[in-house]
Amino acid sequence: MGEFFSFLQNNLADFWSYTGFYNASPGHIAMLVIGIVFIYLAIAKEFEPMLLIPIGFGILIGNIPFNMEAGLKVGIYEEGSVLNILYQGVTSGWYPPLIFLGIGAMTDFSALISNPKLMLIGAAAQFGIFGAYMIALALGFDPMQAAAIGIIGGADGPTAIFLSSKLAPNLMGAIAVSAYSYMALVPVIQPPIMRLLTTKKERLIRMKAPRAVSHTEKVIFPIVGLLLTTFLVPSGLPLLGMLFFGNLLKESGVTRRLAETARGPLIDTITILLGVTVGASTQASEFITWDSIKIFILGALSFVIATTSGVIFVKLFNLVLKKEDKINPLIGNSGVSAVPDSARISQIVGLEYDPTNYLLMHAMGPNVAGVIGSAVAAGILLGFLI
Amino acid sequence: MTRNKIGIFLSLLLAIGLCSCHGSTDRSNTKLIINEVLIENQGNYQDDYGLHSGWIEIFNKSYSSADLAGCYLKVSSTPGDTVSYFIPKGDILTSIKPRQHALFWADGTPRHGTFHTNFVLSKDKENWIGLFDSGRKLLDQVVVPAGILQANQSYARISDASSEWEVKDDSAEKYVTPSTNNKTIDSNPKMDKFEQHDPVGIGMAISAMSVVFVGLILLYICFRLIGKLSVKLRKQNAMKAHNITDKQEAKEKKLGEAPGEVIAAITMALHEARGADHDVEETILTISRVKRSYSPWSSKIYTLRETPNRK
């Protein structure tokens, strides 16, 4: 009988060594708290809920403590585990292009086609990426890490994940979380900079109404866009190819079902998988470090630089434009490709100064140009550093 | 004027295309190449039987797998006397992974396995070695000049897939590398270059931003021209529809320049006209709270979130 109780005791002790309570460390607890904070921000404050909920819950999933040496094949870094298989989409970099397919299928490029000079604002805002790159180098990151961090300034989550998975996989969790956090904070970061850099007169500029764009132009755009950008930067092909392909599905008018799938079920599925696995990949040992803190600071700076450069570029551009073609500098911020949040900020700030001046459609031009610009910038960084 | 601009733009694109194509004509599309050859093996790499024989290293320079099954390795040290080795099919080891190597023993004993050829390399004469695909199309060839190699020295490309060859003598800089990279990659040259020449990052910023601007300026020029062409075509169609041939008259009447309000009014009228086809029926209006699933990804309107408020 005593032997039997001893067996039971050993069995329970063995079981106890497998539990999360036994294996928990302060790092695990800290990460779980971070995950819960993300979920709170998503639900209570509605900060990017579509992404912060999967990422926040992913952080919980990825930081449940367990006996790593037991070979349970449950951890995201254990080969053959379910999470590891789902994580392949991130490490191999095929989730972000699929997200871009959906983005292409839901994006209307009319504003850009009708006023193509707005593309240059999208290009100017990419200074955020390279400003952050330079600061990251100064903080001691190597060029590949600095480039992966700099791409946060592109304000494009999938692009940030795509590039960091190639250039600095160990920083990917912090970079992805930082990128999405600041995209959620666009309404907080951008307006003060926009007000600071513009005069009242500039904020009241009324832009010419965009002309109607024909169906043919809309069909030509993704084809020419793909050819021009990828001939120049072939390393951006996965992102740009899928973006323009998705847009052609939308604009062709004959593949409605495919476009609906790309911008609906497909992008939703990939968003869920991407969010959860990126969240689960943030382990305390990698995430709670000084580097992560630096990445968060650099992320904020990159958004500030991107917004500043966009607004200043419009002001400079206005110097060479005719009076009737002048651009309201309040749409300069929308070169930051957080679609459509930054365009919406242009609209809101513009309405504060003139309740009848609607800037949304004008701001959508640089906004979608920013998507193209950040994908091109990611391709350039890949081409330069790999 | 517009035609001229389009012509200039297309010519520029064509010129850029032709210039870039010119550089790529010399490039071979072959995945498999001969990478290194060792003729006299006295104390170098040994095979599974513990024997030292000459060897030929094949390199898959592509980023996808390449299969050697069915290919031919041919050797000739005397003109008109070529020995051919058919690489057997059915051995999964003949599939070479991306950027990896396969080593063939030139020991004249094919019964030792797939990677043992039916020929030996001549120590005294010049050796011509050719790799042919299953359709007997030449993939790559190399001539190892007579007398340049001593025992345990190899004739190899300076680095994997480079076009220049050198004698590897097992010194610190030039070492014999059977089944591995001809030059050990222990650094990232691109990154080192940036670390050395551009520690601040200004060079990267300037060059990358230039490319971003060039890309988007090209798109801008292209769509400016397409836009002008589109407007012109629209005006021409409107002139045809109104039977007007005089451009001045068309301009005065603003043909093809329907403002947004007019388009909206026409659309509304069409909508109403279609709606009018439907019979007016007795209806009961029930007002209930509309519940829609929150889906910002699939609707632009839903993506327009409110400014975060402290609750």
XYZ file of C-alpha atoms in Angstrom:
697
model
C 0.000 0.000 0.000
C 2.836 2.355 0.940
C 4.457 1.571 -2.367
C 1.254 2.474 -4.187
C 1.024 5.835 -2.400
C 4.649 6.452 -3.208
C 3.841 5.743 -6.867
C 0.883 8.168 -6.747
C 3.048 10.793 -5.073
C 5.796 10.431 -7.684
C 3.239 10.523 -10.453
C 1.691 13.738 -9.161
C 5.127 15.249 -8.596
C 6.015 14.344 -12.161
C 2.788 15.911 -13.396
C 3.472 19.030 -11.305
C 6.831 19.443 -13.058
C 4.968 19.673 -16.356
C 2.522 22.380 -15.275
C 2.739 26.049 -16.051
C 2.812 26.888 -12.336
C 6.036 24.922 -11.880
C 7.726 26.262 -15.020
C 6.624 29.905 -14.747
C 9.307 32.547 -14.583
C 9.036 36.327 -14.042
C 9.585 36.728 -17.797
C 6.532 34.599 -18.552
C 4.398 36.603 -16.149
C 5.600 39.908 -17.629
C 4.750 38.725 -21.151
C 1.327 37.513 -20.057
C 0.657 40.949 -18.557
C 1.743 42.581 -21.829
C -0.625 40.284 -23.750
C -3.507 41.185 -21.453
C -2.709 44.917 -21.832
C -2.867 44.512 -25.620
C -6.232 42.789 -25.408
C -7.458 45.523 -23.048
C -6.310 48.280 -25.422
C -7.988 46.530 -28.337
C -11.333 45.999 -26.612
C -11.625 48.977 -24.264
C -9.847 51.600 -26.359
C -10.426 50.094 -29.807
C -6.751 50.447 -30.767
C -6.365 48.370 -33.960
C -8.590 45.596 -32.514
C -8.300 43.446 -35.621
C -4.605 43.069 -34.975
C -4.052 43.708 -31.300
C -6.502 40.998 -30.241
C -4.803 38.241 -32.279
C -1.358 39.528 -31.310
C -2.316 39.966 -27.634
C -3.857 36.514 -27.452
C -0.908 35.125 -29.376
C 1.371 36.551 -26.672
C -0.664 34.624 -24.092
C -0.447 31.417 -26.138
C 3.268 31.787 -26.766
C 4.118 32.498 -23.153
C 2.292 29.738 -21.339
C 5.123 28.123 -19.379
C 5.746 24.412 -19.885
C 8.543 21.905 -19.599
C 10.605 22.654 -22.693
C 12.619 19.457 -22.335
C 9.591 17.161 -22.317
C 9.319 17.127 -26.100
C 5.605 17.902 -26.004
C 5.802 19.623 -29.406
C 3.531 22.440 -28.357
C 5.839 25.472 -28.452
C 6.063 27.712 -31.491
C 9.796 27.067 -31.826
C 9.465 23.252 -31.524
C 9.715 21.735 -34.972
C 6.566 19.945 -36.048
C 4.239 21.576 -33.503
C 0.984 23.065 -34.778
C 2.096 26.575 -33.876
C 5.438 25.988 -35.563
C 3.703 24.915 -38.762
C 1.484 28.016 -38.684
C 4.562 30.127 -37.938
C 6.147 28.994 -41.230
C 4.006 31.605 -42.970
C 5.867 34.276 -41.044
C 9.376 32.810 -41.194
C 9.079 31.936 -44.876
C 7.443 35.289 -45.505
C 4.292 34.200 -47.320
C 1.669 35.697 -44.988
C 2.568 39.347 -45.750
C 2.216 39.008 -49.555
C -1.199 37.374 -49.070
C -2.236 40.291 -46.871
C -1.060 42.588 -49.665
C -3.230 40.644 -52.101
C -6.242 41.506 -49.964
C -5.133 45.119 -49.537
C -4.815 45.422 -53.315
C -8.285 43.960 -53.774
C -9.834 46.500 -51.418
C -7.857 49.611 -52.420
C -9.272 52.185 -54.767
C -6.380 53.922 -56.508
C -8.669 56.457 -58.275
C -7.500 59.381 -56.156
C -3.924 58.624 -57.098
C -4.648 58.067 -60.783
C -6.614 61.299 -61.071
C -3.849 63.334 -59.448
C -0.622 61.353 -59.887
C 1.632 64.032 -58.430
C 0.339 62.952 -55.028
C 2.554 59.882 -55.457
C 5.548 62.034 -54.621
C 4.145 62.698 -51.140
C 4.004 58.938 -50.610
C 7.665 58.796 -51.590
C 8.670 61.694 -49.325
C 7.097 60.085 -46.263
C 9.486 57.159 -46.620
C 12.142 59.408 -45.083
C 10.776 58.039 -41.809
C 12.251 54.645 -42.643
C 15.707 55.955 -43.373
C 15.715 58.497 -40.551
C 15.008 55.664 -38.132
C 17.653 53.564 -39.909
C 20.289 56.216 -39.229
C 19.287 56.622 -35.589
C 19.257 52.836 -35.129
C 22.812 52.667 -36.481
C 23.823 55.381 -34.030
C 22.293 53.327 -31.202
C 24.534 50.398 -32.057
C 22.329 48.168 -34.209
C 24.003 46.569 -37.217
C 22.813 47.634 -40.708
C 20.464 44.652 -41.142
C 18.823 45.176 -37.767
C 18.678 48.933 -38.361
C 16.920 48.391 -41.696
C 14.406 46.013 -40.113
C 13.703 48.578 -37.385
C 13.578 51.481 -39.836
C 10.793 49.867 -41.831
C 8.458 50.549 -38.887
C 8.427 54.099 -40.319
C 6.696 52.693 -43.392
C 3.679 52.201 -41.098
C 2.888 48.978 -42.830
C 2.599 45.904 -40.606
C 2.921 43.191 -43.280
C 5.926 44.940 -44.840
C 7.578 45.280 -41.429
C 7.048 41.575 -40.714
C 8.211 40.580 -44.191
C 11.434 42.566 -43.967
C 12.278 41.797 -40.351
C 11.732 38.055 -40.926
C 14.471 38.249 -43.552
C 16.875 40.746 -41.993
C 16.511 40.383 -38.222
C 14.278 37.430 -37.263
C 15.157 37.731 -33.579
C 13.748 41.279 -33.483
C 10.635 40.492 -35.509
C 8.271 40.222 -32.540
C 9.256 43.607 -31.119
C 9.210 45.225 -34.579
C 5.763 43.857 -35.461
C 4.261 44.843 -32.132
C 5.864 48.276 -32.350
C 4.636 48.829 -35.938
C 1.051 47.896 -35.135
C 1.066 49.839 -31.861
C 2.141 53.049 -33.559
C -0.304 52.509 -36.412
C -2.980 52.448 -33.730
C -1.525 55.636 -32.300
C -1.527 57.570 -35.592
C -4.438 59.751 -34.352
C -2.333 60.711 -31.350
C 1.068 61.145 -33.024
C 0.240 62.987 -36.240
C -2.135 65.922 -35.502
C 0.254 67.911 -33.252
C 3.031 67.651 -35.872
C 0.643 68.708 -38.640
C -0.518 71.744 -36.670
C 3.013 72.665 -35.696
C 4.343 72.634 -39.242
C 1.507 74.434 -41.050
C 0.148 77.960 -41.030
C -3.557 78.710 -40.789
C -3.536 79.919 -44.395
C -2.028 76.659 -45.588
C -4.562 74.590 -43.688
C -7.375 76.367 -45.540
C -6.083 75.540 -49.016
C -8.873 74.034 -51.108
C -7.707 71.472 -53.580
C -9.135 71.001 -57.051
C -11.753 68.241 -57.162
C -10.268 65.053 -58.582
C -11.388 64.218 -62.105
C -13.404 61.098 -62.862
C -11.139 58.175 -63.666
C -12.093 55.799 -66.453
C -12.316 52.045 -66.066
C -9.479 51.610 -68.572
C -7.148 53.748 -66.462
C -8.006 51.724 -63.380
C -7.199 48.493 -65.227
C -3.956 49.862 -66.646
C -2.757 51.079 -63.238
C -1.949 47.704 -61.612
C -0.313 46.383 -64.774
C 1.889 49.419 -65.391
C 2.463 49.857 -61.662
C 3.738 46.302 -61.361
C 5.983 46.527 -64.394
C 7.532 49.869 -63.490
C 8.116 49.239 -59.796
C 9.317 45.646 -60.023
C 11.614 46.262 -62.972
C 13.225 48.884 -60.762
C 13.128 46.902 -57.511
C 12.691 43.161 -58.240
C 13.299 42.334 -54.581
C 9.947 43.958 -53.794
C 8.177 41.497 -56.090
C 6.370 39.404 -53.436
C 4.683 42.450 -51.927
C 4.223 44.613 -55.022
C 3.212 41.658 -57.195
C 0.449 40.650 -54.841
C -0.685 44.240 -54.203
C -1.143 44.996 -57.892
C -2.561 41.533 -58.626
C -5.223 42.054 -55.966
C -5.998 45.456 -57.432
C -6.401 44.021 -60.918
C -8.843 41.439 -59.531
C -10.862 44.335 -58.153
C -10.688 46.652 -61.133
C -10.987 44.166 -63.979
C -14.694 43.850 -63.207
C -14.758 40.246 -64.376
C -13.258 38.527 -61.330
C -15.604 39.796 -58.703
C -15.699 36.509 -56.787
C -11.916 36.319 -56.614
C -11.684 39.931 -55.478
C -14.348 39.333 -52.832
C -12.432 36.306 -51.546
C -9.108 38.151 -51.514
C -10.456 41.150 -49.593
C -12.751 39.093 -47.391
C -12.187 35.540 -46.185
C -8.583 35.256 -47.355
C -7.259 38.402 -45.730
C -9.245 37.697 -42.567
C -7.790 34.190 -42.327
C -4.244 35.367 -42.893
C -4.704 38.268 -40.457
C -5.747 35.819 -37.754
C -2.838 33.456 -38.426
C -0.316 36.270 -38.766
C -1.456 38.042 -35.609
C -1.563 34.929 -33.437
C 1.773 33.548 -34.585
C 3.600 36.865 -34.386
C 2.183 37.293 -30.885
C 3.156 33.741 -29.926
C 6.674 34.268 -31.212
C 7.327 36.986 -28.623
C 9.104 35.121 -25.881
C 10.294 36.940 -22.774
C 13.959 36.171 -23.432
C 13.749 37.882 -26.810
C 11.101 40.495 -26.087
C 11.886 41.949 -22.669
C 15.254 43.400 -23.569
C 16.838 46.809 -23.940
C 16.740 46.301 -27.685
C 12.937 46.110 -27.573
C 12.765 49.363 -25.630
C 15.061 50.978 -28.190
C 12.883 49.588 -30.989
C 9.784 51.151 -29.440
C 11.527 54.523 -29.158
C 12.804 54.263 -32.740
C 9.325 53.268 -33.930
C 7.850 56.441 -32.456
C 10.625 58.550 -33.958
C 10.179 56.973 -37.377
C 6.481 57.923 -37.379
C 7.349 61.458 -36.338
C 10.002 61.772 -39.072
C 7.696 60.275 -41.708
C 4.873 62.667 -40.831
C 7.218 65.646 -40.692
C 8.850 64.858 -44.023
C 5.476 64.360 -45.701
C 4.128 67.718 -44.512
C 7.349 69.623 -45.254
C 7.570 68.052 -48.705
C 4.080 69.347 -49.569
C 5.044 72.827 -48.395
C 8.151 72.753 -50.595
C 6.217 71.238 -53.490
C 3.684 74.071 -53.288
C 6.477 76.538 -54.055
C 6.688 75.208 -57.612
C 2.990 74.552 -58.189
C 0.498 76.907 -59.830
C -1.973 78.595 -57.491
C -4.907 76.441 -58.626
C -2.862 73.248 -58.228
C -1.650 73.913 -54.680
C -1.849 71.018 -52.232
C -3.124 71.354 -48.693
C -0.110 70.388 -46.511
C -2.497 68.684 -44.098
C -2.509 65.717 -46.481
C 1.299 65.432 -46.189
C 0.932 63.163 -43.166
C -1.022 60.620 -45.199
C 2.107 59.575 -47.084
C 2.553 57.404 -43.999
C 0.895 54.305 -45.318
C -1.347 53.475 -42.359
C -4.371 53.079 -44.643
C -6.788 54.743 -44.203
C -6.096 56.076 -40.716
C -3.591 58.733 -41.705
C -5.866 59.947 -44.538
C -8.644 60.179 -42.020
C -6.455 62.329 -39.773
C -5.961 64.752 -42.700
C -9.721 64.941 -43.043
C -10.369 65.485 -39.325
C -7.675 68.129 -38.860
C -8.740 69.851 -42.103
C -12.377 70.028 -40.959
C -11.295 71.662 -37.698
C -10.182 74.720 -39.683
C -12.744 74.651 -42.494
C -15.846 72.517 -41.910
C -16.562 72.397 -45.658
C -13.088 71.432 -46.849
C -13.108 67.658 -47.348
C -9.577 66.348 -47.716
C -10.254 62.621 -47.408
C -10.278 61.757 -51.112
C -7.193 63.891 -51.757
C -5.410 62.286 -48.805
C -6.184 58.773 -50.044
C -3.819 59.417 -52.979
C -0.602 59.793 -50.954
C -1.921 57.213 -48.531
C -2.024 54.418 -51.116
C 1.164 55.774 -52.714
C 2.726 55.286 -49.271
C 1.801 51.587 -49.432
C 3.606 51.297 -52.765
C 6.490 53.441 -51.486
C 7.041 51.383 -48.337
C 6.948 48.120 -50.321
C 9.494 49.585 -52.740
C 11.641 50.757 -49.802
C 11.499 47.260 -48.279
C 12.591 45.804 -51.609
C 15.499 48.240 -51.795
C 16.657 47.401 -48.273
C 16.489 43.686 -49.086
C 18.390 44.225 -52.308
C 21.079 46.310 -50.600
C 21.634 44.101 -47.580
C 21.045 40.481 -48.673
C 2.542 67.761 -77.777
C 1.146 64.887 -75.704
C 2.117 62.426 -78.430
C 5.660 63.743 -78.343
C 5.814 63.326 -74.577
C 4.476 59.784 -74.803
C 7.021 59.051 -77.509
C 9.887 60.418 -75.406
C 8.728 58.494 -72.347
C 8.352 55.198 -74.203
C 11.711 55.686 -75.930
C 13.365 56.288 -72.574
C 11.800 53.145 -71.140
C 12.851 51.159 -74.193
C 16.391 52.526 -73.961
C 16.634 51.614 -70.288
C 15.257 48.165 -71.083
C 17.689 47.597 -73.933
C 20.647 48.799 -71.877
C 19.766 46.459 -69.041
C 19.099 43.532 -71.407
C 22.517 43.956 -72.987
C 24.198 43.141 -69.691
C 22.255 39.965 -69.217
C 22.818 38.309 -72.602
C 26.044 36.659 -71.506
C 24.494 35.069 -68.480
C 23.897 31.356 -68.701
C 20.604 29.940 -67.507
C 22.241 26.663 -66.527
C 21.632 25.644 -62.951
C 24.369 23.013 -62.795
C 28.019 23.836 -63.354
C 31.381 22.180 -62.862
C 32.874 23.902 -59.854
C 36.118 22.166 -58.903
C 38.286 19.342 -60.219
C 41.053 17.394 -58.486
C 43.067 15.064 -60.695
C 45.712 13.405 -58.552
C 44.476 12.548 -55.088
C 47.178 11.169 -52.838
C 46.134 12.296 -49.408
C 43.066 14.455 -49.964
C 39.384 13.646 -49.449
C 38.618 9.906 -49.471
C 35.511 8.093 -50.630
C 33.244 5.716 -48.674
C 35.640 2.871 -49.476
C 38.566 4.721 -47.948
C 40.165 5.225 -51.353
C 41.798 8.368 -52.690
C 40.745 9.154 -56.256
C 40.399 12.211 -58.439
C 37.050 13.963 -58.269
C 34.779 16.418 -60.043
C 32.517 18.720 -58.068
C 29.200 19.885 -59.539
C 27.505 22.948 -58.058
C 23.812 23.858 -58.216
C 24.062 27.627 -58.472
C 20.304 28.229 -58.461
C 17.967 28.722 -55.520
C 15.880 25.667 -56.438
C 16.734 21.961 -56.476
C 18.317 20.502 -59.596
C 18.454 16.833 -60.552
C 21.529 15.291 -62.120
C 19.772 11.991 -62.906
C 20.004 11.259 -66.619
C 22.798 13.779 -67.176
C 26.175 12.860 -68.656
C 29.679 13.587 -67.479
C 32.121 13.395 -70.351
C 35.881 13.432 -70.226
C 38.468 13.606 -72.941
C 42.236 13.806 -72.669
C 42.935 12.856 -76.272
C 41.103 14.470 -79.188
C 38.501 12.084 -80.578
C 38.585 9.867 -77.493
C 35.738 10.865 -75.194
C 34.509 8.763 -72.292
C 30.937 9.344 -71.229
C 29.385 8.524 -67.843
C 25.598 8.353 -67.619
C 24.425 9.468 -64.188
C 21.900 6.800 -63.164
C 18.273 7.572 -62.542
C 16.437 6.414 -59.422
C 18.901 7.684 -56.802
C 17.409 10.500 -54.747
C 20.898 11.728 -53.916
C 21.289 13.015 -57.468
C 18.863 15.796 -56.587
C 21.053 18.688 -55.460
C 19.547 21.192 -53.087
C 19.803 24.926 -53.813
C 23.394 26.247 -53.707
C 24.738 22.794 -52.795
C 27.343 20.473 -54.317
C 27.669 16.911 -55.601
C 31.011 15.131 -55.837
C 31.792 12.499 -58.478
C 34.793 10.202 -58.004
C 36.802 9.727 -61.180
C 37.941 6.244 -60.108
C 36.746 4.127 -63.032
C 34.624 1.924 -60.766
C 30.948 2.734 -61.354
C 29.948 -0.374 -59.422
C 30.864 1.538 -56.240
C 27.756 3.674 -56.650
C 26.062 6.502 -58.472
C 28.831 8.952 -57.688
C 31.669 6.786 -58.993
C 32.321 7.317 -62.707
C 33.595 4.929 -65.342
C 36.651 7.038 -66.123
C 39.781 8.347 -64.474
C 41.372 11.707 -65.127
C 44.736 11.855 -66.874
C 47.593 13.146 -64.730
C 49.874 14.006 -67.652
C 47.551 15.286 -70.343
C 45.069 18.084 -70.667
C 41.591 17.065 -69.386
C 38.430 18.334 -70.994
C 35.393 17.742 -68.787
C 31.853 18.406 -69.950
C 28.495 18.187 -68.198
C 25.537 17.462 -70.461
C 21.842 17.263 -69.649
C 19.630 14.271 -70.516
C 19.037 15.771 -73.957
C 22.821 15.870 -74.470
C 22.846 19.642 -74.403
C 26.062 21.054 -72.992
C 25.503 22.581 -69.563
C 29.081 23.421 -68.672
C 32.615 22.485 -69.608
C 36.125 23.081 -68.365
C 39.589 22.326 -69.639
C 42.188 21.519 -67.002
C 45.506 22.369 -68.662
C 48.209 19.725 -68.578
C 50.850 20.034 -65.920
C 49.398 22.858 -63.869
C 48.221 20.661 -61.017
C 50.428 18.805 -58.602
C 49.197 16.030 -56.328
C 46.354 17.089 -54.006
C 45.850 20.389 -55.818
C 42.541 21.255 -57.434
C 41.509 23.446 -60.343
C 38.504 25.412 -59.135
C 36.397 28.464 -59.629
C 37.688 31.228 -57.325
C 34.357 31.204 -55.524
C 31.221 29.155 -56.212
C 29.923 29.802 -59.753
C 32.405 32.592 -60.482
C 33.699 32.692 -64.036
C 37.401 32.726 -63.107
C 39.377 29.596 -62.243
C 42.519 29.143 -60.156
C 44.703 26.431 -58.732
C 43.857 25.617 -55.129
C 46.916 24.354 -53.307
C 45.633 24.004 -49.760
C 47.314 27.203 -48.592
C 45.538 29.497 -46.129
C 43.948 31.588 -48.914
C 43.421 28.961 -51.610
C 42.323 25.689 -50.114
C 40.867 22.570 -51.717
C 37.156 22.348 -50.905
C 35.507 19.054 -51.926
C 31.696 19.170 -51.529
C 31.697 22.589 -49.975
C 31.943 26.273 -50.912
C 35.066 27.212 -52.857
C 35.390 30.222 -50.638
C 34.114 29.977 -47.086
C 31.429 32.572 -46.466
C 32.218 33.821 -42.976
C 30.867 37.329 -43.391
C 28.171 39.335 -45.135
C 30.127 41.408 -47.667
C 27.228 43.747 -48.400
C 26.702 44.498 -44.728
C 30.423 44.858 -44.129
C 30.566 47.347 -46.986
C 27.825 49.437 -45.389
C 29.448 49.191 -41.953
C 32.774 50.303 -43.376
C 31.732 53.047 -45.807
C 28.431 54.219 -44.405
C 28.475 53.957 -40.599
C 26.022 56.854 -40.239
C 23.546 55.536 -42.817
C 23.405 58.673 -44.935
C 24.541 56.795 -48.045
C 21.796 54.231 -47.625
C 19.235 56.990 -47.037
C 20.261 58.939 -50.133
C 20.490 55.944 -52.461
C 17.326 54.248 -51.227
C 15.254 57.430 -51.235
C 16.502 58.165 -54.747
C 15.226 54.784 -55.904
C 11.874 55.280 -54.132
C 11.493 58.682 -55.792
C 12.581 57.396 -59.200
C 10.032 54.560 -58.972
C 7.175 56.828 -58.007
C 8.223 59.598 -60.418
C 8.133 57.032 -63.236
C 4.624 56.043 -62.135
C 3.683 59.734 -61.933
C 4.914 60.480 -65.458
C 3.252 57.386 -66.805
C -0.133 58.141 -65.276
C 0.029 61.793 -66.128
C 0.365 60.787 -69.758
C -2.283 58.078 -69.494
C -4.600 60.567 -67.789
C -4.147 63.147 -70.537
C -4.718 60.525 -73.184
C -7.825 59.325 -71.401
C -9.282 62.855 -71.149
C -8.505 63.454 -74.822
C -10.216 60.224 -75.870
C -13.238 61.093 -73.772
C -13.503 64.475 -75.471
C -13.204 62.885 -78.902
C -15.963 60.408 -78.082
C -18.160 63.242 -76.807
C -17.522 65.218 -80.015
C -18.500 62.205 -82.094
C -21.673 61.728 -80.067
C -22.624 65.391 -80.561
C -21.515 65.462 -84.199
C -19.114 68.300 -83.482
C -15.865 68.524 -85.380
C -14.653 71.935 -84.293
C -12.382 71.618 -81.257
C -12.984 75.197 -80.208
C -16.729 74.627 -80.123
C -16.233 71.443 -78.124
C -14.088 73.351 -75.656
C -16.718 76.070 -75.246
C -19.417 73.476 -74.642
C -17.104 71.647 -72.209
C -17.707 68.313 -73.895
C -16.371 65.320 -72.004
C -15.930 67.345 -68.843
C -19.002 66.382 -66.905
C -18.565 67.576 -63.323
C -19.049 65.156 -60.472
C -22.439 66.642 -59.587
C -23.786 65.898 -63.070
C -22.530 62.313 -62.914
C -24.077 61.936 -59.458
C -27.406 63.336 -60.743
C -27.408 60.955 -63.731
C -26.597 58.015 -61.483
C -29.386 58.985 -59.098
C -31.847 59.345 -61.978
C -30.881 55.922 -63.302
C -31.291 54.455 -59.863
C -34.711 55.993 -59.483
C -35.700 54.890 -62.972
C -34.786 51.314 -62.141
C -36.546 51.538 -58.804
C -39.682 52.804 -60.556
C -40.017 49.473 -62.362
C -40.959 47.940 -59.090
C -44.595 47.990 -58.028
C -45.507 50.083 -55.054
C -46.697 47.668 -52.408
C -48.189 48.036 -48.998
C -45.363 47.816 -46.544
C -44.935 47.726 -42.838
C -41.889 49.538 -41.616
C -40.249 47.919 -38.641
C -37.440 49.809 -37.025
C -35.005 47.617 -35.253
C -31.455 48.047 -34.173
C -29.110 47.076 -36.991
C -26.374 44.759 -35.899
C -23.485 44.350 -38.216
C -20.410 42.292 -37.610
C -17.424 44.568 -37.186
C -15.219 44.093 -40.207
C -12.783 46.921 -40.961
C -10.814 44.840 -43.453
C -13.728 44.370 -45.809
C -15.173 47.847 -45.613
C -13.454 51.158 -45.919
C -16.156 52.856 -43.885
C -15.685 50.542 -40.930
C -11.973 51.145 -40.986
C -12.542 54.790 -40.206
C -12.281 54.419 -36.479
C -13.052 57.099 -34.009
C -10.259 59.019 -32.395
C -9.370 57.076 -29.241
C -11.228 58.564 -26.280
C -10.547 58.098 -22.640
C -13.525 56.141 -21.318
